Amino acid sequence: MNSTELAPAPITPRRTRLVRVPDLARWQQAIALTSVGASPFQARRTAVVVPSASAADVLRHTLEDLCLVARWVPADADITALGALDWPVRQSMREGDDAPLAIALPHIVARDGLYRLLAEPLGALTRIDPIAREVLAGAVGRDVAAAGPAPPFPLRPALVAAMLDLYDALHRNRRTVDDFERLVGTALESGASFDRGAARLLEEARFLAAAFRAYDVALAAAGLVDEHGLRDRLLALEAGATPLTSVVVAVPDLAASPDGLWPADYDLLTRVAGLESLTVVATEALLGTGYLTRLLDTLPDVELVAFAGDPPPAPVLATGVSGAAVLVSRDREDEVEAFARRVRAAAPPGPADGAIALVHQRPLPYLYLARQVLGAYDVSWQAVDALPLAAEPWAAAVDVVLTFAASDASRAAGVALLSMPLLQFDGTDGDASGDAGAPSRPLTADAVAAADRELADALFVGGRERLIDLAARWREEIARGRVRSRRHRALVAVDALLRAADALAPLAGPRPASAQLETLAAVLAAAERPPAAGASRERHLRARGAIRGLLERAREAYQRFGDPPIAIDELAPLLRRLMEVQTFSPRVGPGLVHVVDAAAAAFGRYADVTLAGLIEGEWPASSGRNVFLPSNLLKDLGWPNDADRRAAARAMFDDLLHLPRRSLALSSFTLEDDAIVRGSAYLEDLDALTLATAPATIGSPAPFALAVAPLTIAAAAPSFRPARWPLAAAPPGPAEVGPRPAIAYAVTALDRYRSCPFKYFARDVLGLEEDVVEEAGLSARARGTLVHAVFQTFFDEWTAAGHAAIDAAALPAARTLFADVVDRLLRTIPPSERPIERALLLGSAVAAGLGERAFRFEAAQPQTLVARELEVKLDGEYALGAEGRPMRLRGTADRIDLLGDGTLRLIDYKTGKASNARDLLQVKIYGACAETHLHGHLGRTWTVAEAGYLAFGRGDDLFAAVITPETRAEVLAESGAQAHAVADAVEAGTFPVAPDDLFTCNFCGFAAVCRKDYVGDE
Ligand code: SF4
């Protein structure tokens, strides 16, 4: 780009070496000798280049451990070979006398850090901020697209970033934009006239080339430089200005690793003035994958040095079931738990042997699991990974705000928003909307769950306008006093959602990007509720600072380089991308266990290593694709090929197998997100692993509470033990949570326990809400609510109008009133659902409606109807079973018909099939309760003669009786005994994962918290 303006400095004579080592332990020794070994003064003028900041951290500790803890003394021959004549540890120090107190460490940096170090003499050179760079590239891209050639794709933020990646890759591969245009043109021009794919690629390449040139011009006009301009300036520096005289390269090249050095980096290191020594250190395994050949091409004068070093002790391979080389867990959580148990079972390693490593290919979710599981096992641990800022809780909160705004106040995003502990929109403090309306009640988790249910029942998917309508209608209903308490509670949460939606409304339409960023920053600042104190507060404040800075940098960049109008659909992906690429160190530690990525682990000195997550797609990690060009064109432009990358990854894995000094464990799992995953291909090829083996020693599991809302049990029995639930393993038998006091049982809850005790535990003990499954059309629950409301209202009004039983003569009047009630109540459901529900209730040309079927049923009954009792509350103590054992119960019977012969008929409405309900206790227990409840009503006793379901599902009899005069005594005795059996089990605290039918699990709202996959094994 600007190289023509800069005079090249004379090339300094330098020593270029390649140190070949047999394994990672000796690789670390060679790095130590070449960086720490010359002299303290020289160490400060040496940079060791590593793949990442986490690798730098690990290597720093390893160098200190080697010198200060293990007091390693190299052989004279190695000292001479690597010129480490001032190595800080002498033989006399090994016994403890005269030990070194400190060592001078070299600069240990990733690629970026190397450029920063080299650029120190350039002083206040204005290097463009990465966010400003994306904004500038986006502005340039838009200008070029407007003037032509136009791109065949929309200029989304992610594509602008991909354009810059391509631009950087070209320059780092020492190619120019002219090279790019010429190579792509030559390859595609001939086919473009008949191949639409080739024509599109050509169009794309022309746009990219024009945008790259325009970017160069815009950058120069702004008086800024990027990495490539910086490289030109570094090559023009005078000898003596460079702060480094020696560089040790401990990363491979780009062909072997995405963190490796590019051709332009090697060019810089071989030409920058003042650098006297360039040392590449690599294992034989890696060199054998083609790296050696490439190095000899890149550094033709390189001097090859074979390093003997001290061989490390061979580790013992921990084996699993039947001596298997791989320890296989159910999922990642179980995998980390098994690791924790091995750590607890093993003797702590000696200080000179190093720490214990859990090595992964990707930090998430291992860092989260480590916090949860290792914490539960009381294992001290530390993480050295820098995570994407997006993994921080505050970034997750920002993401939820963006999702809510982009989805126009969708229910799912709204519930997520209100469930975020770091955000508040309840108007109790920092009201984001500035609405000084009615005072707000504090928002509780219960209100959010109630809103989720009520909005789902109202078929609310999203839309600020519809939310406003719903809230207004619910308020009217509450004012009329005809609403269940859940809706009352839900309204508090819906008000909070409306406040959030109002505050974020400006983001919906296009406005200048800087103004949108300002609005978002203001909403976040107003809604933020930081943790009160402690480490989480400190972490939150750091993340908040990073995100505020990011918003501010983006705002300034837009103001400087053009401020296009954007709406939330562009703003959200832009911010997500920025949070994704910015890294953040969570600062966990120090601890015995190091949770570390594979590239960094190679630099560590460890007693025990577990290579975790050995599954397909992670070992080896799948390589990303270039979004603009196919691989054949990329190859011509100097891109590495997949075969080289795969061979190098395998060599690095093989090196890791010999990293630990005491034990090695290979760990995999079979399930991820309920899908089966395949093991890594590396595991099929372990024959060459000749390590001694020993069965893995597993410590006992640590029982700890399920990670859900705290369990509060009022008035616990004296012998009550705290609830314990093994998180990482399903209970082998009944799951015990300790004795529980007797309560007034909801009859539906008894049936829930019989359906699956764990469902009862989740719903009635832990108080969890069921997952709401999104359904097309009205959900079964919402339809049931509507049908109940229609019949209740109809019979209320029918009785109030002076009518009694519905006989053949009364049918026309009943039909008319029923149709009127239906039309009124249909207004409470979304318009799109009304035609279907109307046909269901009132009938169509092909089928009678529910009303007609119910009325015909009633008209066909021989007994005289004395009274019809609706929505009968059955709360109290009732004698159940043959022995009349008392039990406190609560429930509501839909309808009880009192008949002329002193009997009663108990009816429950069911929108589904009655055959599905025959085994339920509900109607049978209500029948027993009704006899007690109505004793003396209208001056007499009542005996249940019939109880059953008026079932509106197809393919069933309309009325399914579960009690008849003939079966009454037997059914009441049996159902009473069953109800007591459930209460006894609940009071004993027994809640196994035991569905009555595995089919139950398909529709269970607690599947997410249930270890049901073990059920079939028992
Ligand atoms: S998913 Fe199955 S086993 Fe688990 S709670 Fe639900 S019904 Fe019970």
mmCIF file of N, CA, C and O in Angstrom, residues 297-330:
data_model
loop_
_atom_site.group_PDB
_atom_site.id
_atom_site.type_symbol
_atom_site.label_atom_id
_atom_site.label_comp_id
_atom_site.label_asym_id
_atom_site.label_seq_id
_atom_site.Cartn_x
_atom_site.Cartn_y
_atom_site.Cartn_z
ATOM 1 N N ASP A 297 12.006 -23.686 2.686
ATOM 2 C CA ASP A 297 11.724 -22.772 1.558
ATOM 3 C C ASP A 297 11.714 -21.320 2.019
ATOM 4 O O ASP A 297 12.226 -20.424 1.350
ATOM 5 N N THR A 298 11.099 -21.095 3.178
ATOM 6 C CA THR A 298 10.940 -19.721 3.668
ATOM 7 C C THR A 298 12.252 -19.165 4.198
ATOM 8 O O THR A 298 12.576 -17.985 3.998
ATOM 9 N N LEU A 299 12.997 -20.026 4.910
ATOM 10 C CA LEU A 299 14.254 -19.578 5.526
ATOM 11 C C LEU A 299 15.390 -20.433 4.956
ATOM 12 O O LEU A 299 15.893 -21.345 5.619
ATOM 13 N N PRO A 300 15.805 -20.184 3.706
ATOM 14 C CA PRO A 300 16.752 -21.108 3.050
ATOM 15 C C PRO A 300 18.082 -21.227 3.780
ATOM 16 O O PRO A 300 18.756 -22.255 3.684
ATOM 17 N N ASP A 301 18.474 -20.176 4.539
ATOM 18 C CA ASP A 301 19.786 -20.242 5.206
ATOM 19 C C ASP A 301 19.691 -20.752 6.638
ATOM 20 O O ASP A 301 20.625 -20.590 7.420
ATOM 21 N N VAL A 302 18.548 -21.323 6.977
ATOM 22 C CA VAL A 302 18.354 -21.709 8.377
ATOM 23 C C VAL A 302 19.348 -22.799 8.795
ATOM 24 O O VAL A 302 19.680 -23.695 8.019
ATOM 25 N N GLU A 303 19.830 -22.653 10.013
ATOM 26 C CA GLU A 303 20.802 -23.611 10.564
ATOM 27 C C GLU A 303 20.007 -24.623 11.389
ATOM 28 O O GLU A 303 19.183 -24.230 12.229
ATOM 29 N N LEU A 304 20.186 -25.910 11.141
ATOM 30 C CA LEU A 304 19.408 -26.921 11.856
ATOM 31 C C LEU A 304 20.154 -27.357 13.112
ATOM 32 O O LEU A 304 21.337 -27.712 13.062
ATOM 33 N N VAL A 305 19.476 -27.304 14.249
ATOM 34 C CA VAL A 305 20.094 -27.686 15.525
ATOM 35 C C VAL A 305 19.251 -28.800 16.131
ATOM 36 O O VAL A 305 18.043 -28.619 16.351
ATOM 37 N N ALA A 306 19.882 -29.938 16.404
ATOM 38 C CA ALA A 306 19.152 -31.030 17.069
ATOM 39 C C ALA A 306 19.355 -30.863 18.569
ATOM 40 O O ALA A 306 20.466 -30.672 19.049
ATOM 41 N N PHE A 307 18.247 -30.897 19.311
ATOM 42 C CA PHE A 307 18.325 -30.661 20.756
ATOM 43 C C PHE A 307 18.057 -31.970 21.484
ATOM 44 O O PHE A 307 17.013 -32.595 21.288
ATOM 45 N N ALA A 308 18.998 -32.373 22.346
ATOM 46 C CA ALA A 308 18.823 -33.640 23.068
ATOM 47 C C ALA A 308 17.912 -33.442 24.264
ATOM 48 O O ALA A 308 16.888 -34.095 24.413
ATOM 49 N N GLY A 309 18.237 -32.489 25.145
ATOM 50 C CA GLY A 309 17.416 -32.184 26.309
ATOM 51 C C GLY A 309 17.259 -33.350 27.270
ATOM 52 O O GLY A 309 17.895 -34.386 27.133
ATOM 53 N N ASP A 310 16.420 -33.158 28.283
ATOM 54 C CA ASP A 310 16.122 -34.214 29.265
ATOM 55 C C ASP A 310 14.790 -34.844 28.923
ATOM 56 O O ASP A 310 13.757 -34.163 28.959
ATOM 57 N N PRO A 311 14.793 -36.139 28.629
ATOM 58 C CA PRO A 311 13.497 -36.761 28.303
ATOM 59 C C PRO A 311 12.575 -36.757 29.521
ATOM 60 O O PRO A 311 13.034 -36.969 30.639
ATOM 61 N N PRO A 312 11.297 -36.532 29.313
ATOM 62 C CA PRO A 312 10.356 -36.541 30.444
ATOM 63 C C PRO A 312 9.970 -37.960 30.806
ATOM 64 O O PRO A 312 10.115 -38.876 29.987
ATOM 65 N N PRO A 313 9.454 -38.185 32.039
ATOM 66 C CA PRO A 313 8.942 -39.527 32.371
ATOM 67 C C PRO A 313 7.722 -39.832 31.510
ATOM 68 O O PRO A 313 6.969 -38.912 31.165
ATOM 69 N N ALA A 314 7.529 -41.110 31.161
ATOM 70 C CA ALA A 314 6.361 -41.472 30.342
ATOM 71 C C ALA A 314 5.124 -41.513 31.232
ATOM 72 O O ALA A 314 5.168 -42.063 32.336
ATOM 73 N N PRO A 315 4.019 -40.951 30.791
ATOM 74 C CA PRO A 315 2.808 -40.994 31.617
ATOM 75 C C PRO A 315 2.151 -42.373 31.551
ATOM 76 O O PRO A 315 2.409 -43.158 30.649
ATOM 77 N N VAL A 316 1.274 -42.625 32.512
ATOM 78 C CA VAL A 316 0.462 -43.851 32.505
ATOM 79 C C VAL A 316 -0.906 -43.473 31.948
ATOM 80 O O VAL A 316 -1.485 -42.449 32.326
ATOM 81 N N LEU A 317 -1.400 -44.314 31.042
ATOM 82 C CA LEU A 317 -2.708 -44.032 30.445
ATOM 83 C C LEU A 317 -3.817 -44.583 31.346
ATOM 84 O O LEU A 317 -3.840 -45.766 31.663
ATOM 85 N N ALA A 318 -4.732 -43.701 31.764
ATOM 86 C CA ALA A 318 -5.862 -44.137 32.596
ATOM 87 C C ALA A 318 -6.884 -44.817 31.696
ATOM 88 O O ALA A 318 -7.302 -44.247 30.690
ATOM 89 N N THR A 319 -7.281 -46.027 32.062
ATOM 90 C CA THR A 319 -8.220 -46.769 31.210
ATOM 91 C C THR A 319 -9.589 -46.857 31.867
ATOM 92 O O THR A 319 -9.725 -46.755 33.085
ATOM 93 N N GLY A 320 -10.582 -47.081 31.018
ATOM 94 C CA GLY A 320 -11.952 -47.147 31.502
ATOM 95 C C GLY A 320 -12.461 -48.574 31.563
ATOM 96 O O GLY A 320 -11.693 -49.520 31.810
ATOM 97 N N VAL A 321 -13.747 -48.729 31.277
ATOM 98 C CA VAL A 321 -14.410 -50.030 31.365
ATOM 99 C C VAL A 321 -13.705 -51.035 30.454
ATOM 100 O O VAL A 321 -13.410 -50.740 29.300
ATOM 101 N N SER A 322 -13.395 -52.220 30.973
ATOM 102 C CA SER A 322 -12.724 -53.302 30.242
ATOM 103 C C SER A 322 -11.414 -52.844 29.617
ATOM 104 O O SER A 322 -11.059 -53.270 28.516
ATOM 105 N N GLY A 323 -10.734 -51.977 30.303
ATOM 106 C CA GLY A 323 -9.424 -51.540 29.818
ATOM 107 C C GLY A 323 -9.468 -50.639 28.613
ATOM 108 O O GLY A 323 -8.448 -50.449 27.928
ATOM 109 N N ALA A 324 -10.614 -50.042 28.314
ATOM 110 C CA ALA A 324 -10.711 -49.164 27.142
ATOM 111 C C ALA A 324 -9.795 -47.955 27.307
ATOM 112 O O ALA A 324 -9.673 -47.404 28.407
ATOM 113 N N ALA A 325 -9.157 -47.582 26.205
ATOM 114 C CA ALA A 325 -8.206 -46.461 26.258
ATOM 115 C C ALA A 325 -8.922 -45.124 26.413
ATOM 116 O O ALA A 325 -8.308 -44.127 26.785
ATOM 117 N N VAL A 326 -10.215 -45.116 26.111
ATOM 118 C CA VAL A 326 -10.947 -43.846 26.143
ATOM 119 C C VAL A 326 -12.007 -43.903 27.231
ATOM 120 O O VAL A 326 -12.741 -44.889 27.341
ATOM 121 N N LEU A 327 -12.072 -42.867 28.042
ATOM 122 C CA LEU A 327 -13.092 -42.784 29.082
ATOM 123 C C LEU A 327 -14.294 -42.075 28.465
ATOM 124 O O LEU A 327 -14.186 -40.916 28.059
ATOM 125 N N VAL A 328 -15.410 -42.778 28.380
ATOM 126 C CA VAL A 328 -16.565 -42.207 27.675
ATOM 127 C C VAL A 328 -17.646 -41.843 28.691
ATOM 128 O O VAL A 328 -18.055 -42.665 29.503
ATOM 129 N N SER A 329 -18.077 -40.595 28.626
ATOM 130 C CA SER A 329 -19.139 -40.120 29.518
ATOM 131 C C SER A 329 -20.404 -39.909 28.706
ATOM 132 O O SER A 329 -20.403 -39.972 27.483
ATOM 133 N N ARG A 330 -21.469 -39.556 29.439
ATOM 134 C CA ARG A 330 -22.747 -39.324 28.770
ATOM 135 C C ARG A 330 -22.711 -38.005 27.999
ATOM 136 O O ARG A 330 -23.032 -37.946 26.835
#
